[in-house]
mmCIF file of N, CA and C in Angstrom:
data_model
loop_
_atom_site.group_PDB
_atom_site.id
_atom_site.type_symbol
_atom_site.label_atom_id
_atom_site.label_comp_id
_atom_site.label_asym_id
_atom_site.label_seq_id
_atom_site.Cartn_x
_atom_site.Cartn_y
_atom_site.Cartn_z
ATOM 1 N N PRO R 11 -214.896 -23.406 2.767
ATOM 2 C CA PRO R 11 -215.576 -24.675 2.459
ATOM 3 C C PRO R 11 -214.652 -25.870 2.652
ATOM 4 N N LYS R 12 -215.235 -27.013 2.972
ATOM 5 C CA LYS R 12 -214.420 -28.209 3.192
ATOM 6 C C LYS R 12 -213.961 -28.839 1.891
ATOM 7 N N ALA R 13 -214.618 -28.469 0.772
ATOM 8 C CA ALA R 13 -214.220 -29.040 -0.519
ATOM 9 C C ALA R 13 -214.743 -28.173 -1.645
ATOM 10 N N ASN R 14 -214.141 -28.375 -2.827
ATOM 11 C CA ASN R 14 -214.526 -27.630 -4.017
ATOM 12 C C ASN R 14 -214.544 -28.607 -5.185
ATOM 13 N N LEU R 15 -215.641 -28.617 -5.929
ATOM 14 C CA LEU R 15 -215.773 -29.461 -7.106
ATOM 15 C C LEU R 15 -215.742 -28.565 -8.335
ATOM 16 N N LEU R 16 -214.860 -28.887 -9.275
ATOM 17 C CA LEU R 16 -214.705 -28.061 -10.472
ATOM 18 C C LEU R 16 -215.439 -28.678 -11.655
ATOM 19 N N GLN R 17 -215.700 -27.847 -12.658
ATOM 20 C CA GLN R 17 -216.339 -28.318 -13.884
ATOM 21 C C GLN R 17 -215.380 -29.236 -14.643
ATOM 22 N N ASN R 18 -215.917 -30.316 -15.183
ATOM 23 C CA ASN R 18 -215.068 -31.222 -15.971
ATOM 24 C C ASN R 18 -214.539 -30.515 -17.218
ATOM 25 N N LYS R 19 -213.364 -30.952 -17.644
ATOM 26 C CA LYS R 19 -212.737 -30.389 -18.851
ATOM 27 C C LYS R 19 -212.197 -31.516 -19.688
ATOM 28 N N PRO R 20 -212.428 -31.550 -20.993
ATOM 29 C CA PRO R 20 -213.358 -30.638 -21.683
ATOM 30 C C PRO R 20 -214.812 -31.022 -21.432
ATOM 31 N N ASN R 21 -215.692 -30.112 -21.716
ATOM 32 C CA ASN R 21 -217.128 -30.353 -21.606
ATOM 33 C C ASN R 21 -217.811 -29.504 -22.659
ATOM 34 N N PRO R 22 -218.504 -30.101 -23.632
ATOM 35 C CA PRO R 22 -218.733 -31.541 -23.784
ATOM 36 C C PRO R 22 -217.467 -32.296 -24.193
ATOM 37 N N PHE R 23 -217.521 -33.632 -24.050
ATOM 38 C CA PHE R 23 -216.369 -34.470 -24.394
ATOM 39 C C PHE R 23 -216.837 -35.693 -25.172
ATOM 40 N N SER R 24 -215.880 -36.325 -25.879
ATOM 41 C CA SER R 24 -216.201 -37.558 -26.592
ATOM 42 C C SER R 24 -215.274 -38.702 -26.163
ATOM 43 N N GLU R 25 -213.986 -38.424 -25.979
ATOM 44 C CA GLU R 25 -213.028 -39.478 -25.616
ATOM 45 C C GLU R 25 -212.904 -39.631 -24.105
ATOM 46 N N GLU R 26 -212.417 -38.571 -23.455
ATOM 47 C CA GLU R 26 -212.299 -38.594 -21.995
ATOM 48 C C GLU R 26 -212.372 -37.174 -21.466
ATOM 49 N N THR R 27 -212.695 -37.090 -20.185
ATOM 50 C CA THR R 27 -212.765 -35.801 -19.519
ATOM 51 C C THR R 27 -212.204 -35.954 -18.115
ATOM 52 N N LYS R 28 -211.728 -34.845 -17.549
ATOM 53 C CA LYS R 28 -211.174 -34.855 -16.198
ATOM 54 C C LYS R 28 -212.069 -34.037 -15.283
ATOM 55 N N ILE R 29 -212.348 -34.592 -14.110
ATOM 56 C CA ILE R 29 -213.082 -33.878 -13.064
ATOM 57 C C ILE R 29 -212.089 -33.608 -11.940
ATOM 58 N N ASN R 30 -211.829 -32.346 -11.672
ATOM 59 C CA ASN R 30 -210.905 -31.964 -10.601
ATOM 60 C C ASN R 30 -211.686 -31.553 -9.363
ATOM 61 N N TYR R 31 -211.079 -31.796 -8.219
ATOM 62 C CA TYR R 31 -211.694 -31.437 -6.937
ATOM 63 C C TYR R 31 -210.585 -31.094 -5.954
ATOM 64 N N GLU R 32 -210.978 -30.417 -4.900
ATOM 65 C CA GLU R 32 -210.054 -30.130 -3.800
ATOM 66 C C GLU R 32 -210.797 -30.349 -2.495
ATOM 67 N N ILE R 33 -210.212 -31.146 -1.613
ATOM 68 C CA ILE R 33 -210.783 -31.410 -0.292
ATOM 69 C C ILE R 33 -209.821 -30.831 0.730
ATOM 70 N N THR R 34 -210.331 -29.969 1.605
ATOM 71 C CA THR R 34 -209.453 -29.225 2.515
ATOM 72 C C THR R 34 -209.505 -29.722 3.955
ATOM 73 N N THR R 35 -210.419 -30.629 4.296
ATOM 74 C CA THR R 35 -210.512 -31.127 5.666
ATOM 75 C C THR R 35 -210.456 -32.647 5.677
ATOM 76 N N SER R 36 -210.119 -33.209 6.831
ATOM 77 C CA SER R 36 -210.078 -34.669 6.934
ATOM 78 C C SER R 36 -211.499 -35.226 6.845
ATOM 79 N N PHE R 37 -211.602 -36.475 6.449
ATOM 80 C CA PHE R 37 -212.911 -37.093 6.263
ATOM 81 C C PHE R 37 -212.777 -38.594 6.460
ATOM 82 N N GLU R 38 -213.914 -39.246 6.679
ATOM 83 C CA GLU R 38 -213.933 -40.697 6.794
ATOM 84 C C GLU R 38 -214.276 -41.353 5.466
ATOM 85 N N ASN R 39 -215.152 -40.711 4.691
ATOM 86 C CA ASN R 39 -215.622 -41.324 3.454
ATOM 87 C C ASN R 39 -215.882 -40.228 2.434
ATOM 88 N N ALA R 40 -215.298 -40.358 1.244
ATOM 89 C CA ALA R 40 -215.552 -39.390 0.176
ATOM 90 C C ALA R 40 -215.646 -40.132 -1.141
ATOM 91 N N LYS R 41 -216.548 -39.676 -1.994
ATOM 92 C CA LYS R 41 -216.691 -40.315 -3.302
ATOM 93 C C LYS R 41 -217.259 -39.337 -4.304
ATOM 94 N N LEU R 42 -216.978 -39.644 -5.554
ATOM 95 C CA LEU R 42 -217.541 -38.912 -6.680
ATOM 96 C C LEU R 42 -218.481 -39.892 -7.384
ATOM 97 N N ILE R 43 -219.730 -39.487 -7.535
ATOM 98 C CA ILE R 43 -220.732 -40.368 -8.133
ATOM 99 C C ILE R 43 -221.255 -39.738 -9.413
ATOM 100 N N ILE R 44 -221.374 -40.561 -10.454
ATOM 101 C CA ILE R 44 -221.954 -40.123 -11.721
ATOM 102 C C ILE R 44 -223.355 -40.706 -11.828
ATOM 103 N N HIS R 45 -224.317 -39.839 -12.123
ATOM 104 C CA HIS R 45 -225.716 -40.246 -12.292
ATOM 105 C C HIS R 45 -226.180 -39.885 -13.691
ATOM 106 N N ASN R 46 -227.162 -40.619 -14.190
ATOM 107 C CA ASN R 46 -227.840 -40.165 -15.402
ATOM 108 C C ASN R 46 -228.955 -39.213 -14.978
ATOM 109 N N LEU R 47 -229.667 -38.642 -15.936
ATOM 110 C CA LEU R 47 -230.683 -37.639 -15.597
ATOM 111 C C LEU R 47 -231.905 -38.249 -14.929
ATOM 112 N N ASN R 48 -232.017 -39.587 -14.932
ATOM 113 C CA ASN R 48 -233.100 -40.249 -14.204
ATOM 114 C C ASN R 48 -232.736 -40.472 -12.739
ATOM 115 N N GLY R 49 -231.505 -40.083 -12.361
ATOM 116 C CA GLY R 49 -231.074 -40.260 -10.979
ATOM 117 C C GLY R 49 -230.433 -41.600 -10.695
ATOM 118 N N ASN R 50 -230.244 -42.419 -11.717
ATOM 119 C CA ASN R 50 -229.609 -43.723 -11.524
ATOM 120 C C ASN R 50 -228.099 -43.564 -11.442
ATOM 121 N N GLU R 51 -227.496 -44.214 -10.441
ATOM 122 C CA GLU R 51 -226.044 -44.163 -10.299
ATOM 123 C C GLU R 51 -225.393 -44.994 -11.399
ATOM 124 N N ILE R 52 -224.470 -44.390 -12.124
ATOM 125 C CA ILE R 52 -223.776 -45.059 -13.220
ATOM 126 C C ILE R 52 -222.414 -45.581 -12.761
ATOM 127 N N LYS R 53 -221.663 -44.732 -12.080
ATOM 128 C CA LYS R 53 -220.340 -45.105 -11.591
ATOM 129 C C LYS R 53 -220.071 -44.357 -10.292
ATOM 130 N N ALA R 54 -219.228 -44.958 -9.458
ATOM 131 C CA ALA R 54 -218.801 -44.301 -8.225
ATOM 132 C C ALA R 54 -217.294 -44.466 -8.092
ATOM 133 N N TYR R 55 -216.629 -43.390 -7.714
ATOM 134 C CA TYR R 55 -215.186 -43.386 -7.543
ATOM 135 C C TYR R 55 -214.871 -42.999 -6.102
ATOM 136 N N SER R 56 -214.130 -43.864 -5.399
ATOM 137 C CA SER R 56 -213.720 -43.548 -4.034
ATOM 138 C C SER R 56 -212.598 -42.522 -4.053
ATOM 139 N N ILE R 57 -212.619 -41.633 -3.080
ATOM 140 C CA ILE R 57 -211.570 -40.622 -2.912
ATOM 141 C C ILE R 57 -210.924 -40.875 -1.555
ATOM 142 N N ASN R 58 -209.605 -40.961 -1.545
ATOM 143 C CA ASN R 58 -208.911 -41.364 -0.329
ATOM 144 C C ASN R 58 -207.997 -40.305 0.274
ATOM 145 N N ASN R 59 -207.743 -39.202 -0.448
ATOM 146 C CA ASN R 59 -206.738 -38.246 0.012
ATOM 147 C C ASN R 59 -207.295 -36.832 0.141
ATOM 148 N N ILE R 60 -206.792 -36.126 1.144
ATOM 149 C CA ILE R 60 -207.056 -34.702 1.269
ATOM 150 C C ILE R 60 -206.214 -33.984 0.221
ATOM 151 N N GLY R 61 -206.722 -32.862 -0.274
ATOM 152 C CA GLY R 61 -205.957 -32.068 -1.223
ATOM 153 C C GLY R 61 -206.615 -32.052 -2.583
ATOM 154 N N ILE R 62 -205.793 -31.781 -3.600
ATOM 155 C CA ILE R 62 -206.283 -31.674 -4.967
ATOM 156 C C ILE R 62 -206.202 -33.046 -5.624
ATOM 157 N N GLY R 63 -207.264 -33.398 -6.332
ATOM 158 C CA GLY R 63 -207.278 -34.682 -7.030
ATOM 159 C C GLY R 63 -208.087 -34.573 -8.300
ATOM 160 N N GLU R 64 -208.089 -35.669 -9.054
ATOM 161 C CA GLU R 64 -208.874 -35.688 -10.279
ATOM 162 C C GLU R 64 -209.375 -37.094 -10.538
ATOM 163 N N VAL R 65 -210.504 -37.147 -11.227
ATOM 164 C CA VAL R 65 -211.058 -38.407 -11.707
ATOM 165 C C VAL R 65 -211.141 -38.278 -13.220
ATOM 166 N N ILE R 66 -210.663 -39.289 -13.933
ATOM 167 C CA ILE R 66 -210.730 -39.291 -15.394
ATOM 168 C C ILE R 66 -211.870 -40.203 -15.816
ATOM 169 N N ILE R 67 -212.766 -39.653 -16.617
ATOM 170 C CA ILE R 67 -213.924 -40.391 -17.106
ATOM 171 C C ILE R 67 -213.658 -40.799 -18.552
ATOM 172 N N ASN R 68 -213.750 -42.080 -18.830
ATOM 173 C CA ASN R 68 -213.570 -42.605 -20.179
ATOM 174 C C ASN R 68 -214.920 -42.590 -20.883
ATOM 175 N N GLY R 69 -215.022 -41.843 -21.969
ATOM 176 C CA GLY R 69 -216.272 -41.722 -22.694
ATOM 177 C C GLY R 69 -216.779 -43.036 -23.264
ATOM 178 N N LYS R 70 -215.875 -44.001 -23.494
ATOM 179 C CA LYS R 70 -216.294 -45.287 -24.050
ATOM 180 C C LYS R 70 -217.099 -46.113 -23.054
ATOM 181 N N GLU R 71 -217.021 -45.767 -21.760
ATOM 182 C CA GLU R 71 -217.738 -46.515 -20.732
ATOM 183 C C GLU R 71 -219.180 -46.041 -20.557
ATOM 184 N N LEU R 72 -219.553 -44.954 -21.244
ATOM 185 C CA LEU R 72 -220.879 -44.378 -21.087
ATOM 186 C C LEU R 72 -221.536 -44.218 -22.446
ATOM 187 N N VAL R 73 -222.852 -44.150 -22.449
ATOM 188 C CA VAL R 73 -223.549 -43.843 -23.698
ATOM 189 C C VAL R 73 -223.642 -42.326 -23.817
ATOM 190 N N PRO R 74 -223.637 -41.785 -25.041
ATOM 191 C CA PRO R 74 -223.725 -40.330 -25.204
ATOM 192 C C PRO R 74 -224.961 -39.765 -24.502
ATOM 193 N N GLY R 75 -224.796 -38.585 -23.917
ATOM 194 C CA GLY R 75 -225.905 -37.934 -23.226
ATOM 195 C C GLY R 75 -225.398 -37.006 -22.155
ATOM 196 N N MET R 76 -226.331 -36.528 -21.338
ATOM 197 C CA MET R 76 -225.987 -35.629 -20.247
ATOM 198 C C MET R 76 -225.951 -36.410 -18.937
ATOM 199 N N TYR R 77 -224.958 -36.106 -18.117
ATOM 200 C CA TYR R 77 -224.781 -36.758 -16.835
ATOM 201 C C TYR R 77 -224.580 -35.708 -15.746
ATOM 202 N N LEU R 78 -224.858 -36.105 -14.525
ATOM 203 C CA LEU R 78 -224.577 -35.276 -13.354
ATOM 204 C C LEU R 78 -223.495 -35.976 -12.550
ATOM 205 N N TYR R 79 -222.577 -35.200 -11.987
ATOM 206 C CA TYR R 79 -221.602 -35.792 -11.075
ATOM 207 C C TYR R 79 -221.616 -35.024 -9.769
ATOM 208 N N THR R 80 -221.517 -35.780 -8.679
ATOM 209 C CA THR R 80 -221.690 -35.237 -7.338
ATOM 210 C C THR R 80 -220.524 -35.655 -6.458
ATOM 211 N N LEU R 81 -219.995 -34.686 -5.716
ATOM 212 C CA LEU R 81 -218.974 -34.966 -4.709
ATOM 213 C C LEU R 81 -219.680 -35.094 -3.364
ATOM 214 N N ILE R 82 -219.467 -36.241 -2.706
ATOM 215 C CA ILE R 82 -220.094 -36.517 -1.411
ATOM 216 C C ILE R 82 -218.991 -36.808 -0.405
ATOM 217 N N ILE R 83 -219.014 -36.078 0.707
ATOM 218 C CA ILE R 83 -218.036 -36.290 1.777
ATOM 219 C C ILE R 83 -218.795 -36.565 3.066
ATOM 220 N N ASP R 84 -218.512 -37.708 3.684
ATOM 221 C CA ASP R 84 -219.176 -38.114 4.928
ATOM 222 C C ASP R 84 -220.701 -37.945 4.823
ATOM 223 N N ASN R 85 -221.260 -38.452 3.735
ATOM 224 C CA ASN R 85 -222.702 -38.437 3.460
ATOM 225 C C ASN R 85 -223.291 -37.047 3.273
ATOM 226 N N GLU R 86 -222.454 -36.052 3.061
ATOM 227 C CA GLU R 86 -222.925 -34.694 2.779
ATOM 228 C C GLU R 86 -222.629 -34.367 1.315
ATOM 229 N N ILE R 87 -223.669 -33.940 0.598
ATOM 230 C CA ILE R 87 -223.473 -33.541 -0.795
ATOM 231 C C ILE R 87 -222.766 -32.189 -0.809
ATOM 232 N N ILE R 88 -221.591 -32.135 -1.428
ATOM 233 C CA ILE R 88 -220.808 -30.909 -1.497
ATOM 234 C C ILE R 88 -221.237 -30.077 -2.695
ATOM 235 N N ASP R 89 -221.320 -30.724 -3.863
ATOM 236 C CA ASP R 89 -221.700 -30.005 -5.077
ATOM 237 C C ASP R 89 -222.055 -31.014 -6.152
ATOM 238 N N THR R 90 -222.863 -30.573 -7.096
ATOM 239 C CA THR R 90 -223.218 -31.377 -8.269
ATOM 240 C C THR R 90 -223.035 -30.517 -9.505
ATOM 241 N N LYS R 91 -222.450 -31.104 -10.537
ATOM 242 C CA LYS R 91 -222.259 -30.406 -11.803
ATOM 243 C C LYS R 91 -222.711 -31.311 -12.938
ATOM 244 N N ARG R 92 -222.781 -30.735 -14.124
ATOM 245 C CA ARG R 92 -223.326 -31.391 -15.306
ATOM 246 C C ARG R 92 -222.222 -31.593 -16.329
ATOM 247 N N MET R 93 -222.231 -32.743 -16.998
ATOM 248 C CA MET R 93 -221.296 -32.970 -18.097
ATOM 249 C C MET R 93 -222.042 -33.620 -19.259
ATOM 250 N N ILE R 94 -221.525 -33.373 -20.455
ATOM 251 C CA ILE R 94 -222.168 -33.867 -21.671
ATOM 252 C C ILE R 94 -221.172 -34.709 -22.454
ATOM 253 N N LEU R 95 -221.597 -35.929 -22.774
ATOM 254 C CA LEU R 95 -220.814 -36.839 -23.605
ATOM 255 C C LEU R 95 -221.425 -36.844 -24.994
ATOM 256 N N THR R 96 -220.607 -36.515 -26.003
ATOM 257 C CA THR R 96 -221.072 -36.502 -27.392
ATOM 258 C C THR R 96 -220.634 -37.802 -28.074
ATOM 259 N N ASN R 97 -221.085 -38.015 -29.285
ATOM 260 C CA ASN R 97 -220.711 -39.211 -30.049
ATOM 261 C C ASN R 97 -219.252 -39.158 -30.459
#
């Protein structure tokens, strides 16, 4: 596979959580997008490097609930996972 998206840790979380990923091929555009369950984009993080990386999500920037996060490389959805923010 050209990339691998891992489950955020910890999950559920209240303060912050880390989303790790690995991209194994070159790309023009890559991003990690957080959506709410209605499909609305909440935040987007640009990814600029091949290899292993992480995005840190600050729980204070979101309201408690369930979110989906998706890794997109060159307009191709690689994977989507679920995370839960508690109070």
